[in-house]
Amino acid sequence: MATAPTNILHWNCRGVYANYEDIRLLLSNHNPAIFCLQETHLLTRPFPRFQKYNSYTNNDTAILIHNSIPHRHIVPNTTIPITALRISLGRDFTICSIYLPPPFNVTHQALNSLITDLPAPILLLGDFNGAHPIWGSNITNTRGKLIAEFIDNHSFILLNDKSPTFLHSSYKTYSCIDLSLCSPPLYLLFQWKVLDDNHGSDHFPILLSSNQPNTAHCTPRWKFTKANWTMFQTLCSFHNHVV
């Protein structure tokens, strides 16, 4: 029985190929079970390979999942940039990497429809590009108000502790636009933390440290050709005689 990775990372990497080595470094340093990425900037390029991880991509989002974690891919019927998996990590839940770029026309209807397509409980991680005081912003914008109402309508819990997650390269100002949302049953499973190195992006990686150990059980296998069938038959006959 081997110990399986249990932590989760999410990061707007601002280009998978541009920050390929930093992604490898984060995988090596934190050994996450899952790594959700936004702004992959793949266009028509294939997703690069990372040792020990399977990858799933969709519309500028991606998820890397350790090959020891049972999972299945979910493709919701939506135009929202999102990659989703149903996974088993201590318990079964749906994990999503979501990206809402500033010019994207996101609506209440689109978000609500998306959630109905995803089996609960849900862990929703990504760059929402909205400002609201409940996650640490000094202002409230239209996108932030919409996201706050979305959180309330679906009883999501915000894991953020109001730490800034984004550094504006021109103005050298910080803001909080990367959010970690979860259904109530998942709230106690993780501790939330912003890492202090942005690794070449203008966003800082976010680490969800697991509060529960997880073990990966190897599937039992037997070599029937090496069995002592004569002894097996003798023991069976003896057992039947005794009974």
Backbone as CSV, one residue per row, in Angstrom:
resi,resn,N_x,N_y,N_z,CA_x,CA_y,CA_z,C_x,C_y,C_z
1,MET,0.846,-1.190,0.000,0.000,0.000,0.000,0.883,1.243,0.000
2,ALA,0.741,2.104,-1.001,1.570,3.301,-1.140,0.770,4.545,-0.785
3,THR,1.495,5.559,-0.318,0.845,6.825,-0.013,0.597,7.595,-1.297
4,ALA,-0.639,8.005,-1.527,-0.990,8.749,-2.735,-0.954,10.237,-2.448
5,PRO,-0.659,11.064,-3.464,-0.690,12.514,-3.255,-2.105,12.987,-2.971
6,THR,-2.227,14.001,-2.129,-3.551,14.475,-1.733,-3.743,15.973,-1.909
7,ASN,-2.660,16.728,-2.088,-2.782,18.170,-2.233,-3.266,18.555,-3.630
8,ILE,-3.796,19.779,-3.745,-4.296,20.297,-5.017,-3.698,21.687,-5.250
9,LEU,-3.263,21.939,-6.480,-2.779,23.253,-6.882,-3.696,23.837,-7.936
10,HIS,-3.846,25.157,-7.959,-4.429,25.805,-9.131,-3.726,27.113,-9.402
11,TRP,-3.628,27.431,-10.714,-2.760,28.534,-11.125,-3.134,29.023,-12.516
12,ASN,-3.253,30.333,-12.661,-3.302,30.933,-13.983,-1.847,31.067,-14.431
13,CYS,-1.418,30.152,-15.287,0.001,30.037,-15.617,0.446,30.985,-16.725
14,ARG,-0.523,31.612,-17.410,-0.235,32.525,-18.511,0.652,31.857,-19.561
15,GLY,0.243,30.644,-19.944,0.950,29.923,-20.995,1.649,28.681,-20.487
16,VAL,1.160,27.507,-20.894,1.775,26.249,-20.470,3.194,26.120,-21.016
17,TYR,3.371,26.425,-22.283,4.713,26.318,-22.853,5.631,27.430,-22.356
18,ALA,5.091,28.616,-22.157,5.911,29.726,-21.664,6.458,29.444,-20.266
19,ASN,5.684,28.712,-19.460,6.093,28.426,-18.080,6.154,26.922,-17.803
20,TYR,6.553,26.196,-18.826,6.634,24.733,-18.722,7.547,24.303,-17.572
21,GLU,8.735,24.882,-17.482,9.682,24.484,-16.436,9.153,24.822,-15.046
22,ASP,8.404,25.918,-14.932,7.827,26.276,-13.634,6.719,25.312,-13.234
23,ILE,5.957,24.840,-14.207,4.940,23.830,-13.904,5.616,22.565,-13.404
24,ARG,6.691,22.162,-14.076,7.446,20.981,-13.636,7.987,21.180,-12.220
25,LEU,8.478,22.384,-11.935,9.015,22.674,-10.603,7.923,22.591,-9.541
26,LEU,6.755,23.139,-9.824,5.646,23.086,-8.868,5.189,21.645,-8.643
27,LEU,5.163,20.852,-9.703,4.807,19.434,-9.566,5.829,18.710,-8.696
28,SER,7.102,19.023,-8.899,8.161,18.373,-8.132,8.146,18.798,-6.668
29,ASN,7.941,20.086,-6.433,8.009,20.605,-5.056,6.801,20.225,-4.211
30,HIS,5.626,20.146,-4.837,4.395,19.956,-4.065,3.718,18.607,-4.305
31,ASN,4.149,17.884,-5.319,3.605,16.557,-5.605,2.076,16.531,-5.486
32,PRO,1.366,17.401,-6.212,-0.094,17.455,-6.046,-0.798,16.257,-6.670
33,ALA,-1.933,15.931,-6.117,-2.791,14.940,-6.762,-3.375,15.519,-8.041
34,ILE,-3.694,16.825,-7.995,-4.340,17.507,-9.114,-3.749,18.902,-9.243
35,PHE,-3.574,19.339,-10.489,-3.084,20.687,-10.771,-4.013,21.295,-11.822
36,CYS,-4.807,22.291,-11.408,-5.724,22.983,-12.316,-5.031,24.220,-12.881
37,LEU,-5.101,24.383,-14.208,-4.425,25.484,-14.881,-5.412,26.311,-15.683
38,GLN,-5.141,27.607,-15.759,-5.924,28.511,-16.597,-4.967,29.314,-17.478
39,GLU,-5.530,29.910,-18.523,-4.738,30.622,-19.537,-3.605,29.736,-20.042
40,THR,-3.969,28.584,-20.560,-2.975,27.642,-21.063,-2.344,28.109,-22.369
41,HIS,-3.088,28.917,-23.157,-2.574,29.475,-24.418,-2.071,28.387,-25.365
42,LEU,-2.781,27.282,-25.445,-2.333,26.189,-26.292,-2.654,26.424,-27.767
43,LEU,-3.792,27.068,-28.032,-4.289,27.226,-29.401,-4.378,25.849,-30.037
44,THR,-3.595,25.564,-31.065,-3.660,24.245,-31.723,-2.541,23.324,-31.266
45,ARG,-1.711,23.774,-30.347,-0.585,22.942,-29.901,-1.070,21.868,-28.924
46,PRO,-0.464,20.703,-28.946,-0.846,19.650,-27.999,-0.372,19.989,-26.596
47,PHE,-1.059,19.445,-25.610,-0.639,19.666,-24.236,0.637,18.871,-23.981
48,PRO,1.663,19.485,-23.390,2.916,18.755,-23.152,2.736,17.665,-22.105
49,ARG,3.611,16.684,-22.164,3.563,15.570,-21.220,4.286,15.913,-19.923
50,PHE,3.703,15.456,-18.826,4.337,15.580,-17.521,4.341,14.201,-16.879
51,GLN,5.504,13.760,-16.451,5.649,12.411,-15.912,4.720,12.183,-14.730
52,LYS,4.052,11.038,-14.716,3.141,10.575,-13.665,1.767,11.247,-13.714
53,TYR,1.522,12.098,-14.717,0.251,12.818,-14.762,-0.474,12.605,-16.091
54,ASN,-1.797,12.475,-15.992,-2.668,12.525,-17.158,-3.178,13.953,-17.300
55,SER,-3.448,14.376,-18.529,-3.886,15.744,-18.752,-5.195,15.797,-19.517
56,TYR,-6.008,16.810,-19.177,-7.281,17.079,-19.851,-7.347,18.588,-20.088
57,THR,-7.772,18.970,-21.274,-7.784,20.388,-21.618,-9.097,20.779,-22.285
58,ASN,-9.435,22.059,-22.176,-10.598,22.599,-22.869,-10.568,24.120,-22.815
59,ASN,-10.496,24.754,-23.985,-10.760,26.182,-24.098,-9.988,27.035,-23.086
60,ASP,-8.656,26.913,-23.110,-7.756,27.703,-22.255,-7.755,27.279,-20.793
61,THR,-8.257,26.092,-20.499,-8.151,25.522,-19.150,-7.612,24.108,-19.256
62,ALA,-7.088,23.603,-18.154,-6.556,22.238,-18.155,-6.530,21.693,-16.736
63,ILE,-6.486,20.367,-16.642,-6.270,19.698,-15.360,-5.224,18.616,-15.566
64,LEU,-4.204,18.630,-14.714,-3.257,17.526,-14.602,-3.665,16.701,-13.390
65,ILE,-3.766,15.392,-13.554,-4.150,14.527,-12.440,-3.169,13.372,-12.333
66,HIS,-2.689,13.132,-11.129,-1.727,12.064,-10.889,-2.326,10.730,-11.313
67,ASN,-1.500,9.907,-11.943,-2.033,8.667,-12.510,-2.456,7.630,-11.474
68,SER,-2.265,7.925,-10.187,-2.746,7.015,-9.138,-4.166,7.350,-8.682
69,ILE,-4.725,8.476,-9.166,-6.029,8.941,-8.690,-7.136,8.459,-9.627
70,PRO,-8.095,7.674,-9.140,-9.224,7.261,-9.985,-10.045,8.472,-10.421
71,HIS,-10.436,8.505,-11.684,-11.162,9.668,-12.188,-11.858,9.345,-13.504
72,ARG,-12.758,10.242,-13.896,-13.368,10.203,-15.230,-13.587,11.633,-15.697
73,HIS,-13.466,11.817,-16.999,-13.600,13.134,-17.599,-15.079,13.491,-17.747
74,ILE,-15.434,14.737,-17.433,-16.796,15.251,-17.599,-16.750,16.402,-18.591
75,VAL,-17.651,16.387,-19.547,-17.708,17.466,-20.544,-19.079,18.138,-20.434
76,PRO,-19.185,19.222,-19.645,-20.473,19.901,-19.498,-20.855,20.643,-20.781
77,ASN,-22.144,20.796,-20.973,-22.664,21.498,-22.148,-22.669,23.001,-21.864
78,THR,-21.542,23.662,-22.144,-21.400,25.078,-21.820,-20.355,25.718,-22.718
79,THR,-20.457,27.031,-22.877,-19.427,27.782,-23.592,-18.402,28.362,-22.622
80,ILE,-18.617,28.195,-21.344,-17.677,28.698,-20.335,-16.390,27.880,-20.404
81,PRO,-15.226,28.528,-20.434,-13.964,27.791,-20.435,-13.781,27.007,-19.141
82,ILE,-13.909,25.701,-19.222,-13.833,24.870,-18.021,-13.404,23.463,-18.394
83,THR,-12.589,22.868,-17.537,-12.247,21.454,-17.618,-12.706,20.814,-16.317
84,ALA,-13.357,19.659,-16.405,-13.943,19.047,-15.211,-13.651,17.548,-15.162
85,LEU,-13.398,17.055,-13.954,-13.188,15.629,-13.709,-13.984,15.203,-12.489
86,ARG,-14.471,13.991,-12.510,-15.028,13.361,-11.315,-13.920,12.494,-10.746
87,ILE,-13.531,12.745,-9.505,-12.365,12.074,-8.948,-12.706,11.403,-7.619
88,SER,-11.805,10.522,-7.211,-11.903,9.888,-5.902,-10.622,10.213,-5.145
89,LEU,-10.740,11.107,-4.174,-9.594,11.559,-3.393,-10.030,11.655,-1.935
90,GLY,-10.007,10.529,-1.256,-10.565,10.475,0.092,-12.070,10.288,0.048
91,ARG,-12.728,11.031,-0.851,-14.140,10.885,-1.149,-14.341,11.297,-2.606
92,ASP,-15.502,10.999,-3.158,-15.786,11.342,-4.550,-16.298,12.771,-4.652
93,PHE,-15.731,13.527,-5.599,-16.245,14.865,-5.881,-15.831,15.288,-7.283
94,THR,-16.424,16.374,-7.758,-16.107,16.930,-9.066,-15.159,18.101,-8.886
95,ILE,-14.075,18.110,-9.646,-13.126,19.215,-9.599,-13.097,19.906,-10.952
96,CYS,-13.076,21.238,-10.925,-13.162,22.027,-12.154,-12.075,23.089,-12.179
97,SER,-11.470,23.232,-13.343,-10.577,24.361,-13.618,-11.342,25.313,-14.520
98,ILE,-11.583,26.539,-14.042,-12.443,27.477,-14.759,-11.700,28.791,-14.998
99,TYR,-11.971,29.389,-16.160,-11.350,30.665,-16.503,-12.401,31.582,-17.108
100,LEU,-12.586,32.739,-16.471,-13.531,33.729,-16.970,-12.749,34.990,-17.340
101,PRO,-12.253,35.078,-18.578,-11.474,36.255,-18.975,-12.308,37.522,-18.918
102,PRO,-11.670,38.677,-18.740,-12.421,39.933,-18.595,-13.445,40.201,-19.695
103,PRO,-13.141,39.953,-20.984,-14.150,40.280,-22.002,-15.238,39.227,-22.172
104,PHE,-15.121,38.098,-21.440,-16.089,37.010,-21.614,-17.448,37.414,-21.037
105,ASN,-18.489,37.201,-21.813,-19.847,37.576,-21.395,-20.458,36.454,-20.561
106,VAL,-20.148,36.447,-19.272,-20.685,35.427,-18.385,-22.010,35.913,-17.798
107,THR,-22.971,35.009,-17.698,-24.294,35.348,-17.186,-24.686,34.417,-16.049
108,HIS,-25.676,34.854,-15.268,-26.224,33.987,-14.217,-26.742,32.689,-14.818
109,GLN,-27.431,32.789,-15.936,-28.011,31.607,-16.565,-26.938,30.599,-16.972
110,ALA,-25.834,31.096,-17.549,-24.763,30.202,-17.975,-24.107,29.508,-16.787
111,LEU,-23.845,30.259,-15.711,-23.225,29.668,-14.526,-24.152,28.669,-13.851
112,ASN,-25.432,29.026,-13.721,-26.390,28.123,-13.086,-26.563,26.844,-13.887
113,SER,-26.607,26.970,-15.218,-26.735,25.804,-16.081,-25.512,24.903,-15.967
114,LEU,-24.349,25.531,-15.849,-23.114,24.761,-15.703,-23.150,23.892,-14.458
115,ILE,-23.565,24.472,-13.343,-23.569,23.739,-12.083,-24.546,22.568,-12.120
116,THR,-25.668,22.737,-12.813,-26.629,21.630,-12.897,-26.076,20.466,-13.708
117,ASP,-25.081,20.731,-14.570,-24.465,19.672,-15.375,-23.378,18.911,-14.612
118,LEU,-22.965,19.416,-13.455,-21.851,18.829,-12.722,-22.343,18.099,-11.475
119,PRO,-21.954,16.838,-11.302,-22.388,16.104,-10.108,-21.750,16.661,-8.838
120,ALA,-22.559,16.827,-7.818,-22.077,17.345,-6.530,-21.430,16.214,-5.721
121,PRO,-20.581,16.607,-4.743,-20.109,17.956,-4.420,-19.057,18.426,-5.405
122,ILE,-18.808,19.738,-5.409,-17.979,20.358,-6.440,-16.876,21.206,-5.812
123,LEU,-15.690,21.123,-6.402,-14.585,22.019,-6.080,-14.288,22.816,-7.346
124,LEU,-14.534,24.126,-7.284,-14.462,25.001,-8.453,-13.290,25.963,-8.270
125,LEU,-12.255,25.807,-9.099,-11.004,26.519,-8.903,-10.625,27.289,-10.165
126,GLY,-10.233,28.559,-10.006,-9.782,29.259,-11.195,-9.731,30.760,-11.072
127,ASP,-9.580,31.373,-12.234,-9.473,32.825,-12.364,-10.832,33.373,-12.789
128,PHE,-11.494,34.092,-11.870,-12.844,34.577,-12.123,-12.864,36.032,-12.593
129,ASN,-11.774,36.757,-12.400,-11.678,38.152,-12.838,-12.835,39.017,-12.343
130,GLY,-13.167,38.847,-11.083,-14.212,39.660,-10.469,-13.718,40.272,-9.171
131,ALA,-14.198,41.464,-8.853,-13.795,42.156,-7.623,-14.968,42.256,-6.662
132,HIS,-14.714,41.848,-5.407,-15.752,41.943,-4.371,-15.072,41.862,-3.002
133,PRO,-15.543,42.621,-2.028,-14.919,42.622,-0.701,-14.926,41.268,-0.007
134,ILE,-15.850,40.382,-0.329,-15.905,39.115,0.407,-14.680,38.247,0.146
135,TRP,-13.960,38.494,-0.955,-12.707,37.756,-1.151,-11.496,38.675,-1.152
136,GLY,-11.653,39.903,-0.652,-10.504,40.754,-0.377,-10.326,41.967,-1.256
137,SER,-11.238,42.220,-2.188,-11.110,43.382,-3.068,-11.548,44.656,-2.350
138,ASN,-10.988,45.772,-2.799,-11.382,47.067,-2.235,-12.624,47.636,-2.896
139,ILE,-12.995,47.084,-4.035,-14.151,47.556,-4.794,-15.039,46.383,-5.151
140,THR,-16.203,46.693,-5.687,-17.104,45.683,-6.245,-17.379,46.064,-7.693
141,ASN,-17.097,45.153,-8.621,-17.466,45.408,-10.012,-18.618,44.497,-10.421
142,THR,-19.088,44.657,-11.648,-20.255,43.894,-12.102,-19.993,42.397,-12.060
143,ARG,-18.818,41.987,-12.521,-18.471,40.557,-12.490,-18.406,40.046,-11.058
144,GLY,-17.831,40.834,-10.159,-17.732,40.422,-8.767,-19.093,40.250,-8.116
145,LYS,-20.018,41.156,-8.421,-21.370,41.049,-7.870,-22.056,39.790,-8.390
146,LEU,-21.856,39.487,-9.672,-22.458,38.285,-10.259,-21.907,37.023,-9.594
147,ILE,-20.578,36.975,-9.413,-19.954,35.803,-8.792,-20.405,35.649,-7.344
148,ALA,-20.511,36.758,-6.609,-20.962,36.690,-5.214,-22.376,36.127,-5.129
149,GLU,-23.245,36.549,-6.041,-24.613,36.027,-6.073,-24.619,34.555,-6.458
150,PHE,-23.752,34.174,-7.370,-23.619,32.771,-7.771,-23.190,31.912,-6.590
151,ILE,-22.218,32.389,-5.810,-21.762,31.667,-4.619,-22.916,31.478,-3.644
152,ASP,-23.664,32.538,-3.409,-24.781,32.490,-2.459,-25.905,31.583,-2.952
153,ASN,-26.239,31.672,-4.238,-27.350,30.892,-4.793,-27.110,29.392,-4.707
154,HIS,-25.836,28.987,-4.826,-25.516,27.561,-4.835,-24.862,27.093,-3.533
155,SER,-24.909,27.938,-2.532,-24.389,27.602,-1.193,-22.936,27.156,-1.230
156,PHE,-22.161,27.741,-2.156,-20.741,27.448,-2.183,-20.052,28.116,-0.997
157,ILE,-18.940,27.529,-0.585,-18.104,28.123,0.452,-16.823,28.630,-0.198
158,LEU,-16.456,29.858,0.112,-15.250,30.476,-0.412,-14.079,30.128,0.506
159,LEU,-13.067,29.450,-0.055,-11.912,29.052,0.734,-10.889,30.171,0.882
160,ASN,-10.932,31.183,0.015,-9.964,32.291,0.065,-9.938,32.961,1.434
161,ASP,-8.734,33.419,1.831,-8.597,34.148,3.098,-8.317,35.636,2.874
162,LYS,-8.649,36.123,1.667,-8.492,37.524,1.253,-7.056,37.901,0.906
163,SER,-6.155,36.924,0.838,-4.797,37.198,0.381,-4.816,37.498,-1.117
164,PRO,-3.988,38.439,-1.592,-3.952,38.739,-3.025,-3.395,37.572,-3.838
165,THR,-3.925,37.411,-5.035,-3.505,36.304,-5.903,-2.959,36.789,-7.239
166,PHE,-3.014,38.095,-7.503,-2.647,38.633,-8.814,-1.833,39.913,-8.635
167,LEU,-0.743,40.040,-9.412,0.096,41.234,-9.402,0.013,41.902,-10.763
168,HIS,-0.543,43.104,-10.798,-0.648,43.839,-12.055,0.747,44.310,-12.460
169,SER,1.240,43.826,-13.604,2.627,44.070,-13.984,2.913,45.537,-14.274
170,SER,1.918,46.284,-14.762,2.134,47.692,-15.114,2.051,48.609,-13.902
171,TYR,1.032,48.383,-13.070,0.790,49.280,-11.938,1.403,48.790,-10.630
172,LYS,1.910,47.541,-10.637,2.508,46.948,-9.433,1.531,46.949,-8.261
173,THR,0.284,46.673,-8.572,-0.750,46.578,-7.540,-1.255,45.140,-7.450
174,TYR,-1.717,44.775,-6.279,-2.206,43.420,-6.036,-3.731,43.394,-6.018
175,SER,-4.290,42.261,-6.414,-5.743,42.078,-6.321,-6.053,40.607,-6.096
176,CYS,-7.321,40.349,-5.813,-7.777,38.991,-5.494,-8.801,38.564,-6.555
177,ILE,-8.349,37.828,-7.548,-9.274,37.429,-8.623,-9.301,35.927,-8.852
178,ASP,-8.385,35.193,-8.196,-8.382,33.728,-8.302,-9.111,33.158,-7.091
179,LEU,-10.153,32.379,-7.347,-11.028,31.916,-6.269,-11.046,30.396,-6.174
180,SER,-11.251,29.924,-4.955,-11.426,28.499,-4.681,-12.779,28.328,-3.994
181,LEU,-13.716,27.714,-4.695,-15.069,27.525,-4.185,-15.337,26.042,-4.002
182,CYS,-16.109,25.706,-2.973,-16.435,24.296,-2.762,-17.835,24.130,-2.200
183,SER,-18.415,22.977,-2.444,-19.667,22.595,-1.803,-19.405,22.359,-0.321
184,PRO,-20.403,22.592,0.545,-20.196,22.459,1.994,-19.540,21.149,2.452
185,PRO,-19.877,19.980,1.870,-19.248,18.741,2.360,-17.734,18.690,2.180
186,LEU,-17.177,19.563,1.330,-15.734,19.543,1.074,-14.964,20.568,1.894
187,TYR,-15.667,21.389,2.651,-15.062,22.556,3.298,-13.919,22.190,4.237
188,LEU,-14.059,21.128,5.002,-13.062,20.777,6.006,-11.931,19.913,5.459
189,LEU,-11.955,19.622,4.163,-10.953,18.732,3.586,-9.628,19.427,3.282
190,PHE,-9.653,20.769,3.130,-8.462,21.456,2.647,-8.138,22.715,3.455
191,GLN,-6.852,23.057,3.460,-6.379,24.346,3.958,-5.879,25.155,2.759
192,TRP,-6.240,26.425,2.703,-5.990,27.277,1.533,-4.788,28.178,1.769
193,LYS,-3.915,28.297,0.748,-2.722,29.133,0.889,-2.257,29.619,-0.474
194,VAL,-1.897,30.916,-0.559,-1.276,31.457,-1.762,0.233,31.288,-1.633
195,LEU,0.880,30.702,-2.645,2.329,30.557,-2.630,2.983,31.912,-2.905
196,ASP,4.191,32.112,-2.406,4.801,33.443,-2.454,5.644,33.696,-3.697
197,ASP,5.688,32.762,-4.651,6.441,32.932,-5.893,5.472,32.763,-7.055
198,ASN,5.405,33.774,-7.944,4.455,33.673,-9.060,5.002,32.895,-10.251
199,HIS,6.237,32.435,-10.178,6.816,31.521,-11.163,6.645,31.990,-12.610
200,GLY,6.853,33.272,-12.873,6.821,33.752,-14.241,5.467,34.192,-14.742
201,SER,4.426,33.998,-13.970,3.093,34.468,-14.338,2.805,35.770,-13.594
202,ASP,1.655,36.375,-13.863,1.224,37.520,-13.058,0.245,37.083,-11.968
203,HIS,-0.010,35.780,-11.909,-0.842,35.191,-10.863,0.038,34.303,-9.973
204,PHE,-0.335,34.178,-8.710,0.374,33.314,-7.787,-0.340,31.961,-7.704
205,PRO,0.424,30.863,-7.679,-0.206,29.548,-7.495,-0.892,29.463,-6.138
206,ILE,-1.945,28.699,-6.086,-2.708,28.493,-4.849,-2.652,27.018,-4.482
207,LEU,-2.308,26.761,-3.233,-2.175,25.394,-2.740,-3.312,25.061,-1.793
208,LEU,-4.008,23.980,-2.075,-5.019,23.430,-1.176,-4.412,22.185,-0.542
209,SER,-3.975,22.325,0.704,-3.358,21.207,1.414,-4.441,20.336,2.026
210,SER,-4.328,19.057,1.803,-5.344,18.144,2.301,-5.245,17.964,3.802
211,ASN,-6.403,17.952,4.467,-6.464,17.675,5.904,-6.645,16.193,6.197
212,GLN,-6.779,15.400,5.141,-7.027,13.975,5.331,-6.015,13.166,4.545
213,PRO,-5.410,12.142,5.188,-4.486,11.281,4.449,-5.253,10.431,3.456
214,ASN,-4.588,10.104,2.372,-5.194,9.244,1.367,-4.191,8.174,0.986
215,THR,-4.649,6.972,0.803,-3.767,5.883,0.397,-4.252,5.302,-0.902
216,ALA,-3.303,4.919,-1.715,-3.632,4.280,-2.993,-3.478,2.783,-2.828
217,HIS,-4.546,2.053,-2.970,-4.520,0.613,-2.820,-4.259,-0.031,-4.171
218,CYS,-3.223,-0.870,-4.215,-2.923,-1.570,-5.461,-3.967,-2.649,-5.706
219,THR,-4.349,-2.814,-6.942,-5.303,-3.865,-7.295,-4.649,-5.227,-7.131
220,PRO,-5.251,-6.156,-6.346,-4.643,-7.476,-6.150,-4.529,-8.230,-7.465
221,ARG,-3.402,-8.898,-7.644,-3.187,-9.727,-8.830,-2.587,-11.065,-8.401
222,TRP,-2.971,-12.109,-9.087,-2.496,-13.451,-8.770,-1.917,-14.116,-10.011
223,LYS,-0.869,-14.920,-9.814,-0.286,-15.712,-10.895,-0.787,-17.145,-10.751
224,PHE,-1.892,-17.419,-11.455,-2.536,-18.723,-11.312,-1.663,-19.857,-11.835
225,THR,-0.758,-19.547,-12.774,0.087,-20.603,-13.344,1.096,-21.133,-12.338
226,LYS,1.356,-20.364,-11.263,2.330,-20.790,-10.259,1.658,-21.389,-9.023
227,ALA,0.338,-21.546,-9.077,-0.383,-22.111,-7.928,-0.122,-23.610,-7.806
228,ASN,-0.108,-24.106,-6.578,0.039,-25.539,-6.318,-1.361,-26.135,-6.264
229,TRP,-1.895,-26.492,-7.435,-3.283,-26.947,-7.516,-3.478,-28.299,-6.846
230,THR,-2.442,-29.115,-6.834,-2.554,-30.417,-6.155,-2.768,-30.208,-4.655
231,MET,-1.959,-29.349,-4.080,-2.121,-29.039,-2.665,-3.482,-28.390,-2.401
232,PHE,-3.921,-27.514,-3.321,-5.221,-26.855,-3.176,-6.354,-27.884,-3.140
233,GLN,-6.291,-28.881,-4.048,-7.328,-29.918,-4.076,-7.293,-30.759,-2.809
234,THR,-6.070,-31.036,-2.309,-5.937,-31.834,-1.092,-6.544,-31.099,0.106
235,LEU,-6.249,-29.817,0.201,-6.790,-28.997,1.310,-8.304,-28.878,1.210
236,CYS,-8.825,-28.751,-0.006,-10.279,-28.677,-0.180,-10.952,-29.969,0.247
237,SER,-10.346,-31.102,-0.127,-10.912,-32.404,0.242,-10.866,-32.611,1.756
238,PHE,-9.764,-32.170,2.361,-9.630,-32.289,3.811,-10.681,-31.418,4.509
239,HIS,-10.849,-30.193,4.008,-11.831,-29.287,4.601,-13.249,-29.872,4.504
240,ASN,-13.592,-30.421,3.334,-14.925,-31.001,3.157,-15.132,-32.221,4.049
241,HIS,-14.049,-32.973,4.245,-14.155,-34.153,5.116,-14.372,-33.762,6.561
242,VAL,-13.660,-32.734,7.000,-13.783,-32.284,8.384,-15.173,-31.715,8.625
243,VAL,-15.691,-30.930,7.672,-17.022,-30.319,7.829,-18.098,-31.370,7.816
